[in-house]
CSV table of C-alpha atoms in Angstrom, one decimal:
chain,number,residue,atom,x,y,z
A,1,MET,CA,142.1,152.3,135.9
A,2,LEU,CA,138.9,151.8,137.8
A,3,ARG,CA,136.3,154.3,138.8
A,4,SER,CA,134.2,152.2,141.1
A,5,ILE,CA,131.4,154.6,142.2
A,6,VAL,CA,130.6,154.4,145.9
A,7,ALA,CA,127.6,156.0,147.5
A,8,PRO,CA,128.2,158.5,150.3
A,9,ARG,CA,126.9,157.5,153.8
A,10,ALA,CA,127.1,159.0,157.2
A,11,ALA,CA,130.2,158.1,159.2
A,12,VAL,CA,129.6,155.2,161.6
A,13,ARG,CA,132.3,154.1,164.0
A,14,ALA,CA,131.6,150.4,164.8
A,15,SER,CA,131.7,149.2,168.4
A,16,PRO,CA,132.7,145.7,169.3
A,17,ALA,CA,129.1,144.9,170.3
A,18,TRP,CA,127.8,146.1,167.0
A,19,GLN,CA,130.3,144.1,165.1
A,20,LEU,CA,129.4,140.9,167.1
A,21,ALA,CA,125.7,141.5,166.3
A,22,ARG,CA,126.5,141.9,162.6
A,23,ALA,CA,128.5,138.7,162.6
A,24,TYR,CA,125.5,136.7,163.5
A,25,SER,CA,123.1,138.5,161.2
A,26,SER,CA,121.5,136.1,158.8
A,27,SER,CA,121.5,138.8,156.1
A,28,THR,CA,125.3,139.3,156.2
A,29,LYS,CA,127.4,137.5,153.6
A,30,GLU,CA,130.8,136.4,155.0
A,31,TYR,CA,134.0,136.1,153.0
A,32,ASP,CA,137.7,135.6,153.6
A,33,THR,CA,138.6,138.4,151.2
A,34,VAL,CA,136.5,141.2,149.6
A,35,VAL,CA,137.9,143.4,146.9
A,36,ILE,CA,136.2,146.8,146.3
A,37,GLY,CA,136.7,147.6,142.7
A,38,GLY,CA,136.7,145.4,139.6
A,39,GLY,CA,139.4,147.1,137.5
A,40,PRO,CA,142.7,145.5,136.5
A,41,GLY,CA,144.0,145.5,140.1
A,42,GLY,CA,140.7,144.5,141.7
A,43,TYR,CA,139.6,141.7,139.4
A,44,VAL,CA,143.1,140.2,139.3
A,45,ALA,CA,143.3,140.3,143.1
A,46,ALA,CA,139.9,138.6,143.4
A,47,ILE,CA,140.7,135.8,141.0
A,48,LYS,CA,144.1,135.2,142.6
A,49,ALA,CA,142.5,135.1,146.1
A,50,ALA,CA,140.0,132.5,144.9
A,51,GLN,CA,142.7,130.5,143.3
A,52,LEU,CA,144.6,130.4,146.6
A,53,GLY,CA,141.5,129.0,148.3
A,54,GLN,CA,139.9,132.1,149.8
A,55,LYS,CA,136.2,132.6,149.7
A,56,THR,CA,136.2,135.8,147.6
A,57,ALA,CA,133.8,138.6,146.5
A,58,CYS,CA,134.4,141.6,144.3
A,59,ILE,CA,132.2,144.7,144.7
A,60,GLU,CA,131.8,146.7,141.4
A,61,LYS,CA,129.1,149.1,140.4
A,62,ARG,CA,129.7,149.2,136.6
A,63,ASP,CA,127.5,146.9,134.5
A,64,THR,CA,130.7,145.4,133.2
A,65,LEU,CA,134.0,144.4,134.9
A,66,GLY,CA,137.4,145.7,134.0
A,67,GLY,CA,137.2,149.3,135.3
A,68,THR,CA,138.3,152.3,133.4
A,69,CYS,CA,141.1,150.4,131.7
A,70,LEU,CA,138.8,147.9,129.8
A,71,ASN,CA,135.7,150.1,129.5
A,72,VAL,CA,136.9,153.6,128.7
A,73,GLY,CA,140.7,153.5,128.9
A,74,CYS,CA,143.5,151.2,127.8
A,75,ILE,CA,141.5,148.8,125.7
A,76,PRO,CA,139.2,151.1,123.6
A,77,SER,CA,142.0,153.6,123.0
A,78,LYS,CA,144.3,150.8,121.6
A,79,ALA,CA,141.5,149.7,119.3
A,80,LEU,CA,141.2,153.3,118.0
A,81,LEU,CA,145.0,153.7,117.7
A,82,HIS,CA,145.3,150.5,115.7
A,83,ASN,CA,142.5,151.2,113.3
A,84,SER,CA,143.3,154.9,112.8
A,85,HIS,CA,146.9,153.8,112.0
A,86,LEU,CA,145.6,151.4,109.3
A,87,PHE,CA,143.4,154.3,107.9
A,88,HIS,CA,146.4,156.6,107.9
A,89,GLU,CA,148.6,154.0,106.2
A,90,ALA,CA,145.9,153.3,103.6
A,91,GLN,CA,145.8,157.0,102.8
A,92,HIS,CA,149.6,157.8,102.9
A,93,GLY,CA,151.6,154.5,102.9
A,94,PHE,CA,149.9,151.9,100.7
A,95,ALA,CA,150.8,153.5,97.3
A,96,LYS,CA,154.5,153.4,97.9
A,97,ARG,CA,154.2,149.7,98.8
A,98,GLY,CA,152.6,149.0,95.4
A,99,ILE,CA,149.0,148.7,96.8
A,100,ASP,CA,146.4,150.8,95.0
A,101,VAL,CA,143.2,151.1,96.9
A,102,GLY,CA,141.5,154.1,95.3
A,103,GLN,CA,139.9,156.7,97.5
A,104,VAL,CA,139.9,155.7,101.2
A,105,LYS,CA,136.9,156.8,103.2
A,106,LEU,CA,136.4,156.9,106.9
A,107,ASN,CA,133.4,155.1,108.4
A,108,LEU,CA,133.5,156.5,111.9
A,109,PRO,CA,130.4,154.7,113.3
A,110,GLN,CA,131.9,151.3,112.2
A,111,LEU,CA,135.3,152.3,113.6
A,112,LEU,CA,133.7,153.0,117.0
A,113,ALA,CA,131.6,149.9,116.8
A,114,ASP,CA,134.7,147.8,116.3
A,115,LYS,CA,136.2,149.4,119.4
A,116,ASP,CA,133.0,148.6,121.3
A,117,LYS,CA,133.1,145.0,120.1
A,118,ALA,CA,136.7,144.6,121.5
A,119,VAL,CA,135.6,146.1,124.9
A,120,SER,CA,132.5,143.9,125.3
A,121,GLY,CA,134.4,140.7,124.4
A,122,LEU,CA,137.0,141.3,127.0
A,123,THR,CA,134.7,142.5,129.8
A,124,ARG,CA,132.5,139.4,129.3
A,125,GLY,CA,135.7,137.3,129.5
A,126,ILE,CA,136.4,138.6,133.0
A,127,GLU,CA,132.9,137.8,134.1
A,128,MET,CA,133.5,134.2,132.8
A,129,LEU,CA,136.8,134.1,134.7
A,130,PHE,CA,134.9,135.1,137.9
A,131,LYS,CA,132.5,132.2,137.4
A,132,LYS,CA,135.3,129.8,136.6
A,133,ASN,CA,137.2,130.7,139.8
A,134,LYS,CA,134.0,131.0,141.9
A,135,VAL,CA,134.4,134.7,142.7
A,136,ASP,CA,131.1,136.4,143.7
A,137,TRP,CA,130.5,139.7,141.9
A,138,ILE,CA,128.4,141.9,144.1
A,139,LYS,CA,127.0,144.6,141.7
A,140,GLY,CA,126.8,147.8,143.7
A,141,SER,CA,128.6,150.6,145.5
A,142,GLY,CA,130.6,149.6,148.6
A,143,GLN,CA,131.2,151.7,151.8
A,144,LEU,CA,133.4,150.7,154.7
A,145,LYS,CA,131.3,150.6,157.9
A,146,SER,CA,134.0,148.9,160.1
A,147,PRO,CA,137.3,147.2,159.6
A,148,THR,CA,135.4,144.0,158.7
A,149,GLU,CA,132.1,145.2,157.4
A,150,ILE,CA,131.0,146.7,154.1
A,151,GLU,CA,127.6,148.0,153.2
A,152,VAL,CA,126.7,147.7,149.5
A,153,ALA,CA,124.1,149.8,147.9
A,154,LEU,CA,123.0,147.3,145.2
A,155,ASN,CA,122.4,148.4,141.6
A,156,ALA,CA,119.2,146.4,141.6
A,157,GLY,CA,118.0,148.3,144.7
A,158,GLY,CA,118.3,147.7,148.4
A,159,VAL,CA,121.3,147.2,150.7
A,160,GLU,CA,123.5,144.2,151.4
A,161,GLN,CA,125.8,143.7,154.3
A,162,VAL,CA,129.1,142.0,153.6
A,163,ALA,CA,131.6,140.8,156.2
A,164,ALA,CA,135.3,140.1,155.4
A,165,LYS,CA,138.4,139.0,157.2
A,166,ASN,CA,140.4,140.9,154.6
A,167,ILE,CA,139.5,143.9,152.4
A,168,ILE,CA,141.4,145.2,149.4
A,169,ILE,CA,140.6,148.7,148.2
A,170,ALA,CA,141.1,148.9,144.4
A,171,THR,CA,138.8,151.8,143.5
A,172,GLY,CA,141.2,153.3,140.9
A,173,SER,CA,141.2,156.8,139.6
A,174,GLU,CA,139.3,159.4,137.6
A,175,PRO,CA,140.4,162.3,135.3
A,176,SER,CA,141.8,165.3,137.2
A,177,PRO,CA,139.7,168.4,136.7
A,178,PHE,CA,141.2,171.6,135.3
A,179,PRO,CA,140.2,175.0,136.5
A,180,GLY,CA,138.3,177.0,133.9
A,181,PHE,CA,137.1,174.0,131.9
A,182,GLU,CA,133.7,172.5,132.5
A,183,ILE,CA,133.6,169.0,131.1
A,184,ASP,CA,130.6,168.2,128.9
A,185,GLU,CA,132.1,165.3,127.0
A,186,LYS,CA,131.0,166.9,123.7
A,187,GLN,CA,133.2,170.0,123.2
A,188,ILE,CA,135.3,170.0,126.4
A,189,ILE,CA,136.1,166.4,126.9
A,190,THR,CA,138.1,163.9,129.0
A,191,SER,CA,139.6,160.7,127.7
A,192,THR,CA,136.2,159.1,128.0
A,193,GLY,CA,134.6,161.6,125.6
A,194,ALA,CA,137.6,161.3,123.2
A,195,LEU,CA,136.7,157.6,122.7
A,196,ALA,CA,133.2,158.4,121.4
A,197,LEU,CA,133.2,161.6,119.4
A,198,GLU,CA,130.4,161.5,116.8
A,199,LYS,CA,132.4,163.3,114.1
A,200,VAL,CA,136.0,164.2,113.4
A,201,PRO,CA,136.6,167.7,114.8
A,202,GLU,CA,138.2,170.1,112.3
A,203,LYS,CA,140.4,171.4,115.1
A,204,MET,CA,141.3,169.8,118.4
A,205,ILE,CA,143.4,171.2,121.3
A,206,VAL,CA,144.9,168.7,123.7
A,207,ILE,CA,145.8,170.1,127.1
A,208,GLY,CA,148.6,168.0,128.5
A,209,GLY,CA,151.4,166.2,126.6
A,210,GLY,CA,151.4,163.0,128.6
A,211,VAL,CA,150.6,159.5,127.5
A,212,ILE,CA,146.8,159.8,127.3
A,213,GLY,CA,146.8,163.1,125.5
A,214,LEU,CA,149.4,162.1,122.9
A,215,GLU,CA,147.7,158.7,122.2
A,216,LEU,CA,144.2,160.2,121.7
A,217,GLY,CA,145.5,163.2,119.9
A,218,SER,CA,147.2,160.9,117.5
A,219,VAL,CA,144.0,159.0,116.9
A,220,TRP,CA,142.1,162.1,115.8
A,221,SER,CA,145.0,163.6,113.9
A,222,ARG,CA,145.2,160.5,111.8
A,223,LEU,CA,141.4,160.7,111.2
A,224,GLY,CA,141.8,164.2,109.9
A,225,SER,CA,141.7,166.7,112.8
A,226,GLN,CA,144.2,169.5,113.1
A,227,VAL,CA,145.6,168.7,116.6
A,228,THR,CA,147.5,171.1,118.8
A,229,VAL,CA,149.1,169.9,122.0
A,230,VAL,CA,149.6,172.4,124.8
A,231,GLU,CA,152.1,171.4,127.5
A,232,TYR,CA,153.3,173.4,130.5
A,233,LEU,CA,156.6,171.6,130.7
A,234,PRO,CA,159.5,172.2,128.1
A,235,ALA,CA,159.1,168.7,126.7
A,236,ILE,CA,156.3,166.1,126.1
A,237,GLY,CA,156.1,162.7,127.6
A,238,ALA,CA,156.7,163.3,131.3
A,239,GLY,CA,159.2,160.7,132.7
A,240,MET,CA,160.5,159.9,129.3
A,241,ASP,CA,164.3,160.0,128.5
A,242,ALA,CA,165.1,163.5,127.2
A,243,GLU,CA,166.7,162.2,124.0
A,244,LEU,CA,163.7,160.1,123.2
A,245,ALA,CA,161.3,162.9,124.0
A,246,LYS,CA,162.9,165.1,121.4
A,247,THR,CA,162.9,162.4,118.8
A,248,PHE,CA,159.3,161.6,119.7
A,249,GLN,CA,158.1,165.2,119.3
A,250,ARG,CA,159.8,165.6,116.0
A,251,SER,CA,158.2,162.4,114.7
A,252,LEU,CA,154.7,163.5,115.8
A,253,ALA,CA,155.3,166.9,114.3
A,254,LYS,CA,156.1,165.4,111.0
A,255,GLN,CA,152.7,163.6,111.2
A,256,GLY,CA,151.0,167.0,111.5
A,257,ILE,CA,150.5,167.5,115.2
A,258,LYS,CA,151.5,170.9,116.4
A,259,PHE,CA,153.1,171.6,119.8
A,260,LYS,CA,153.1,174.5,122.2
A,261,THR,CA,155.5,173.5,125.0
A,262,SER,CA,156.4,175.7,128.0
A,263,THR,CA,152.9,177.1,127.7
A,264,LYS,CA,150.4,177.7,130.5
A,265,VAL,CA,146.6,177.3,129.9
A,266,VAL,CA,144.8,180.2,131.5
A,267,GLY,CA,141.1,179.5,130.8
A,268,SER,CA,138.4,178.8,128.2
A,269,GLU,CA,135.3,180.3,126.7
A,270,LYS,CA,132.6,178.9,124.4
A,271,GLN,CA,131.7,181.2,121.5
A,272,ASN,CA,129.8,180.6,118.3
A,273,GLY,CA,130.1,176.8,118.5
A,274,LYS,CA,133.8,177.0,119.1
A,275,VAL,CA,136.0,176.7,122.3
A,276,LEU,CA,138.5,179.6,122.8
A,277,VAL,CA,141.4,178.6,124.9
A,278,ALA,CA,143.6,181.3,126.5
A,279,VAL,CA,147.3,180.5,126.9
A,280,GLU,CA,150.4,182.3,127.8
A,281,GLY,CA,154.1,181.5,127.8
A,282,ALA,CA,155.2,179.9,131.0
A,283,LYS,CA,158.3,182.1,131.1
A,284,SER,CA,157.6,184.9,128.7
A,285,GLY,CA,154.0,185.5,129.7
A,286,LYS,CA,153.1,186.2,126.1
A,287,GLN,CA,149.3,185.7,125.8
A,288,GLU,CA,147.5,184.0,122.9
A,289,THR,CA,144.0,182.6,122.2
A,290,LEU,CA,143.6,179.3,120.4
A,291,GLU,CA,140.4,178.2,118.8
A,292,ALA,CA,139.1,174.6,118.5
A,293,ASP,CA,136.0,172.6,117.9
A,294,VAL,CA,136.9,170.1,120.7
A,295,VAL,CA,139.3,170.5,123.7
A,296,LEU,CA,140.6,167.3,125.3
A,297,VAL,CA,141.6,167.9,128.9
A,298,SER,CA,144.3,165.4,129.7
A,299,VAL,CA,146.2,166.7,132.7
A,300,GLY,CA,146.5,163.4,134.6
A,301,ARG,CA,144.3,161.4,137.0
A,302,ARG,CA,143.5,161.4,140.7
A,303,PRO,CA,142.6,158.6,143.1
A,304,TYR,CA,138.9,157.8,143.3
A,305,THR,CA,137.8,157.3,146.9
A,306,GLU,CA,134.7,159.4,147.3
A,307,GLY,CA,132.1,157.9,149.5
A,308,LEU,CA,134.2,154.9,150.3
A,309,GLY,CA,133.8,155.5,154.0
A,310,LEU,CA,137.5,155.8,154.8
A,311,GLU,CA,136.7,158.1,157.7
A,312,ASN,CA,134.6,155.4,159.3
A,313,VAL,CA,137.6,153.2,159.9
A,314,GLY,CA,140.4,155.8,160.4
A,315,ILE,CA,142.1,155.6,157.0
A,316,SER,CA,143.6,158.9,155.7
A,317,VAL,CA,144.7,160.2,152.3
A,318,ASP,CA,147.6,162.5,151.4
A,319,LYS,CA,147.3,165.9,149.6
A,320,ARG,CA,146.9,164.2,146.2
A,321,GLY,CA,144.1,162.0,147.5
A,322,CYS,CA,146.2,158.8,147.6
A,323,ILE,CA,145.4,156.3,150.4
A,324,GLN,CA,148.4,156.1,152.6
A,325,MET,CA,150.0,152.6,152.5
A,326,ALA,CA,152.5,150.8,154.7
A,327,ASP,CA,154.3,147.5,154.3
A,328,GLU,CA,152.4,144.7,152.5
A,329,PHE,CA,150.0,147.2,151.0
A,330,ARG,CA,148.4,147.7,154.5
A,331,THR,CA,146.5,150.9,155.3
A,332,ALA,CA,146.2,152.3,158.8
A,333,VAL,CA,143.9,149.3,159.4
A,334,SER,CA,146.0,146.2,159.2
A,335,ASN,CA,143.4,143.9,157.5
A,336,ILE,CA,142.5,146.5,154.9
A,337,ARG,CA,144.9,146.8,152.0
A,338,VAL,CA,145.1,149.2,149.1
A,339,ILE,CA,146.4,148.7,145.5
A,340,GLY,CA,146.6,150.4,142.2
A,341,ASP,CA,145.6,154.0,141.4
A,342,ALA,CA,144.0,154.6,144.8
A,343,THR,CA,147.5,154.7,146.4
A,344,VAL,CA,150.9,156.0,145.5
A,345,GLY,CA,153.0,155.1,142.4
A,346,PRO,CA,152.5,155.2,138.7
A,347,MET,CA,148.9,154.9,137.6
A,348,LEU,CA,149.3,151.9,135.3
A,349,ALA,CA,147.1,148.8,134.9
A,350,HIS,CA,150.0,146.4,135.0
A,351,LYS,CA,151.3,147.9,138.2
A,352,ALA,CA,147.9,147.5,139.8
A,353,GLU,CA,147.7,143.8,138.6
A,354,GLU,CA,151.1,143.0,140.1
A,355,GLU,CA,150.1,144.7,143.4
A,356,GLY,CA,146.8,142.8,143.4
A,357,ILE,CA,148.6,139.4,143.2
A,358,ALA,CA,151.2,140.4,145.8
A,359,ALA,CA,148.6,141.7,148.2
A,360,VAL,CA,146.7,138.4,148.1
A,361,GLU,CA,149.9,136.5,148.5
A,362,TYR,CA,150.7,138.5,151.6
A,363,ILE,CA,147.3,137.6,153.0
A,364,THR,CA,147.6,133.9,152.1
A,365,ASN,CA,151.2,133.1,153.0
A,366,GLY,CA,152.9,136.3,154.2
A,367,HIS,CA,155.1,136.8,151.1
A,368,GLY,CA,154.5,139.0,148.0
A,369,HIS,CA,156.7,140.6,145.4
A,370,VAL,CA,156.6,143.8,143.2
A,371,ASN,CA,159.8,145.3,141.9
A,372,TYR,CA,159.0,149.0,141.4
A,373,ASN,CA,162.3,149.5,139.6
A,374,VAL,CA,160.9,147.3,136.8
A,375,ILE,CA,157.5,148.8,135.9
A,376,PRO,CA,157.5,149.6,132.2
A,377,SER,CA,155.7,152.5,130.5
A,378,VAL,CA,154.4,152.5,127.0
A,379,ILE,CA,152.9,155.1,124.7
A,380,TYR,CA,151.1,153.3,121.9
A,381,THR,CA,151.4,156.0,119.2
A,382,HIS,CA,153.3,155.4,116.0
A,383,PRO,CA,156.2,155.2,116.5
A,384,GLU,CA,155.6,153.5,119.9
A,385,VAL,CA,157.7,154.6,122.9
A,386,ALA,CA,158.5,152.4,125.8
A,387,TRP,CA,160.8,152.6,128.7
A,388,VAL,CA,161.7,150.9,132.0
A,389,GLY,CA,164.1,151.7,134.8
A,390,LYS,CA,166.2,154.9,135.1
A,391,ASN,CA,166.9,157.5,132.5
A,392,GLU,CA,170.1,159.5,132.1
A,393,GLN,CA,169.0,162.5,134.1
A,394,GLN,CA,167.8,160.4,137.0
A,395,LEU,CA,171.2,158.7,137.2
A,396,LYS,CA,173.1,162.0,137.0
A,397,ASP,CA,171.0,163.3,139.8
A,398,GLU,CA,171.7,160.2,141.9
A,399,GLY,CA,175.5,160.4,141.1
A,400,VAL,CA,175.5,157.0,139.5
A,401,LYS,CA,178.3,156.3,136.9
A,402,TYR,CA,176.8,154.8,133.8
A,403,LYS,CA,177.4,153.8,130.2
A,404,VAL,CA,175.0,154.2,127.3
A,405,GLY,CA,174.6,152.0,124.2
A,406,SER,CA,172.2,152.7,121.4
A,407,PHE,CA,171.2,151.3,118.1
A,408,PRO,CA,169.0,152.8,115.4
A,409,PHE,CA,166.2,150.9,113.7
A,410,ALA,CA,167.6,152.4,110.4
A,411,ALA,CA,170.3,149.7,110.7
A,412,ASN,CA,167.9,146.9,111.5
A,413,SER,CA,167.1,144.6,108.6
A,414,ARG,CA,163.5,143.8,109.6
A,415,ALA,CA,162.7,147.5,110.1
A,416,LYS,CA,164.1,148.4,106.8
A,417,THR,CA,162.3,145.6,104.9
A,418,ILE,CA,158.9,146.9,106.1
A,419,ASP,CA,159.9,150.5,105.7
A,420,ASP,CA,159.3,151.3,109.4
A,421,ALA,CA,162.8,152.2,110.6
A,422,GLU,CA,162.3,155.4,112.6
A,423,GLY,CA,163.7,155.4,116.1
A,424,LEU,CA,166.3,153.7,118.2
A,425,VAL,CA,167.0,151.4,121.2
A,426,LYS,CA,168.9,153.0,124.1
A,427,ILE,CA,170.4,150.9,126.9
A,428,ILE,CA,171.8,152.4,130.1
A,429,THR,CA,174.1,150.2,132.2
A,430,ASP,CA,176.1,150.5,135.4
A,431,ALA,CA,179.6,151.6,134.5
A,432,GLU,CA,181.3,149.0,136.7
A,433,SER,CA,179.1,145.9,136.7
A,434,ASP,CA,177.4,146.3,133.2
A,435,ARG,CA,174.0,145.6,134.9
A,436,ILE,CA,171.2,147.1,132.9
A,437,LEU,CA,169.7,150.1,134.8
A,438,GLY,CA,167.3,151.4,132.1
A,439,ALA,CA,166.0,150.7,128.6
A,440,HIS,CA,164.4,153.2,126.3
A,441,ILE,CA,162.9,152.4,123.0
A,442,ILE,CA,161.2,154.5,120.3
A,443,GLY,CA,160.2,152.7,117.2
A,444,PRO,CA,158.1,149.8,115.8
A,445,ASN,CA,156.9,147.3,118.4
A,446,ALA,CA,158.6,149.1,121.3
A,447,GLY,CA,155.8,148.1,123.7
A,448,GLU,CA,156.5,144.4,123.0
A,449,MET,CA,160.3,144.7,123.0
A,450,ILE,CA,160.4,146.4,126.4
A,451,ALA,CA,159.5,143.0,128.0
A,452,GLU,CA,163.0,141.7,127.2
A,453,ALA,CA,164.5,144.6,129.2
A,454,CYS,CA,162.1,143.9,132.1
A,455,LEU,CA,163.1,140.3,132.2
A,456,ALA,CA,166.8,141.1,132.1
A,457,MET,CA,166.5,143.8,134.8
A,458,GLU,CA,164.3,141.6,137.1
A,459,TYR,CA,167.1,139.0,137.3
A,460,GLY,CA,169.9,141.5,137.4
A,461,GLY,CA,171.1,140.9,133.9
A,462,SER,CA,173.9,142.7,132.2
A,463,ALA,CA,174.1,144.1,128.7
A,464,GLU,CA,176.5,141.4,127.8
A,465,ASP,CA,174.1,138.7,129.1
A,466,VAL,CA,171.5,140.0,126.5
A,467,ALA,CA,174.1,140.5,123.8
A,468,ARG,CA,175.3,136.9,124.1
A,469,THR,CA,171.8,135.6,123.8
A,470,CYS,CA,170.8,134.5,120.3
A,471,HIS,CA,168.1,136.6,118.8
A,472,ALA,CA,166.1,135.4,115.7
A,473,HIS,CA,166.9,137.1,112.3
A,474,PRO,CA,165.4,139.2,110.9
A,475,THR,CA,163.6,140.7,113.9
A,476,MET,CA,163.2,144.1,115.6
A,477,SER,CA,164.6,142.5,118.7
A,478,GLU,CA,168.0,142.4,117.1
A,479,ALA,CA,168.2,146.1,117.6
A,480,PHE,CA,167.8,145.5,121.3
A,481,LYS,CA,170.7,143.0,121.2
A,482,GLU,CA,172.9,145.4,119.3
A,483,ALA,CA,172.2,148.3,121.6
A,484,CYS,CA,173.3,146.0,124.5
A,485,MET,CA,176.5,145.2,122.4
A,486,SER,CA,177.0,148.9,122.1
A,487,ALA,CA,176.7,149.4,125.8
A,488,TYR,CA,179.6,147.1,126.7
A,489,GLY,CA,181.6,147.0,123.5
A,490,LYS,CA,180.6,147.7,119.8
A,491,PRO,CA,177.6,146.7,117.7
A,492,ILE,CA,178.1,144.8,114.5
A,493,HIS,CA,175.7,146.5,112.1
A,494,PHE,CA,176.3,150.1,112.9
């Protein structure tokens, strides 16, 4: 999400007299709510606070709003995923559809420029929303000086004092470092560097078989790179249903991506313009050296709170660096709340947005809502993978009796007519009540289809509820309906 850079300052413990003096300082700007961080959680919280009548400011150091997600994360990666898929289809899929286009060439600078255009349009849009909702954007790095005071090192120079009745920390996260790999964003890169490579590497190694690594690995594989994914765990897609993970890996392997699972990365060395990566079997200990032009380090993300001044107000973090959170998103200081990647839970933009709205609602009227059992995850490769709720292994571990219904896209008329029928929909329900406990989809438009599962689960819907709801024909969503039919009875078309 957001990497809102905050400048280190010496710890200052505010006294009541100091606070009183600051309150009457003519140079101090006063607000009802101040949000530190302008990523998905932060900017949404700021807009919502203003909409609910609060005088609101958002502190963000980037020259553009939107945090990591909009600038160097979710949005630019989706642009590259979409356009690289079109390039791959033009090369390998158009001819069988009766479309002859001749030799297809990659214009990488234009591909990257199109990505940048999407990013700039959306970030400017957030700035317009700030103006529309009368949110003040303070451009700089914020540090907590007391429970109600923030000192901002302005980008333009100088320092500004800000007073707030309520503070929301939304400083987001940054890529986790990996021992033995020095990031230069040219040869050894993070997700940021993977969005701006100046040429297609002949060989790329991706360390980590999670969402980010698989998405960006897919981009460069489609554009012509020989991609190898190294994953310490036995399967890719951590958190994914085991059945879907196996199907997913087979699909990506057919596209040319190689996998080394149950493999430990030991270290790296640059040699003759290449990067040599030492690996060994996680169980066997068998050693091997892999060679690549570019290595993408994608082993997760960590909360970004450096220089925020948490120690000045008595807020602590856990061993992962997450700010500890109590009820209503409160930290150890009751008027300071925390949302998004800076605290516990999945590091997802939509989770942060929900928390941002709920935190502001708690401030305004004492009530807020986030259902953490209904936070969807999506991998925007091709095929897409999406899931929400529990998978089979989790339910087994919890001793919950369940039923499973599934339906393949190979039996879905829309998927067959567009020759994109790989994958399936899998629905898991409570064995007694038929209530949907989890939904897992691999296939075309999975990221859009998962919303139906989220809505059904949010309102305690059953598989029969969905199955008895009319779905348009022919659509991919009919596969979801038939999977629900399968969960409580039998499907019609399979």
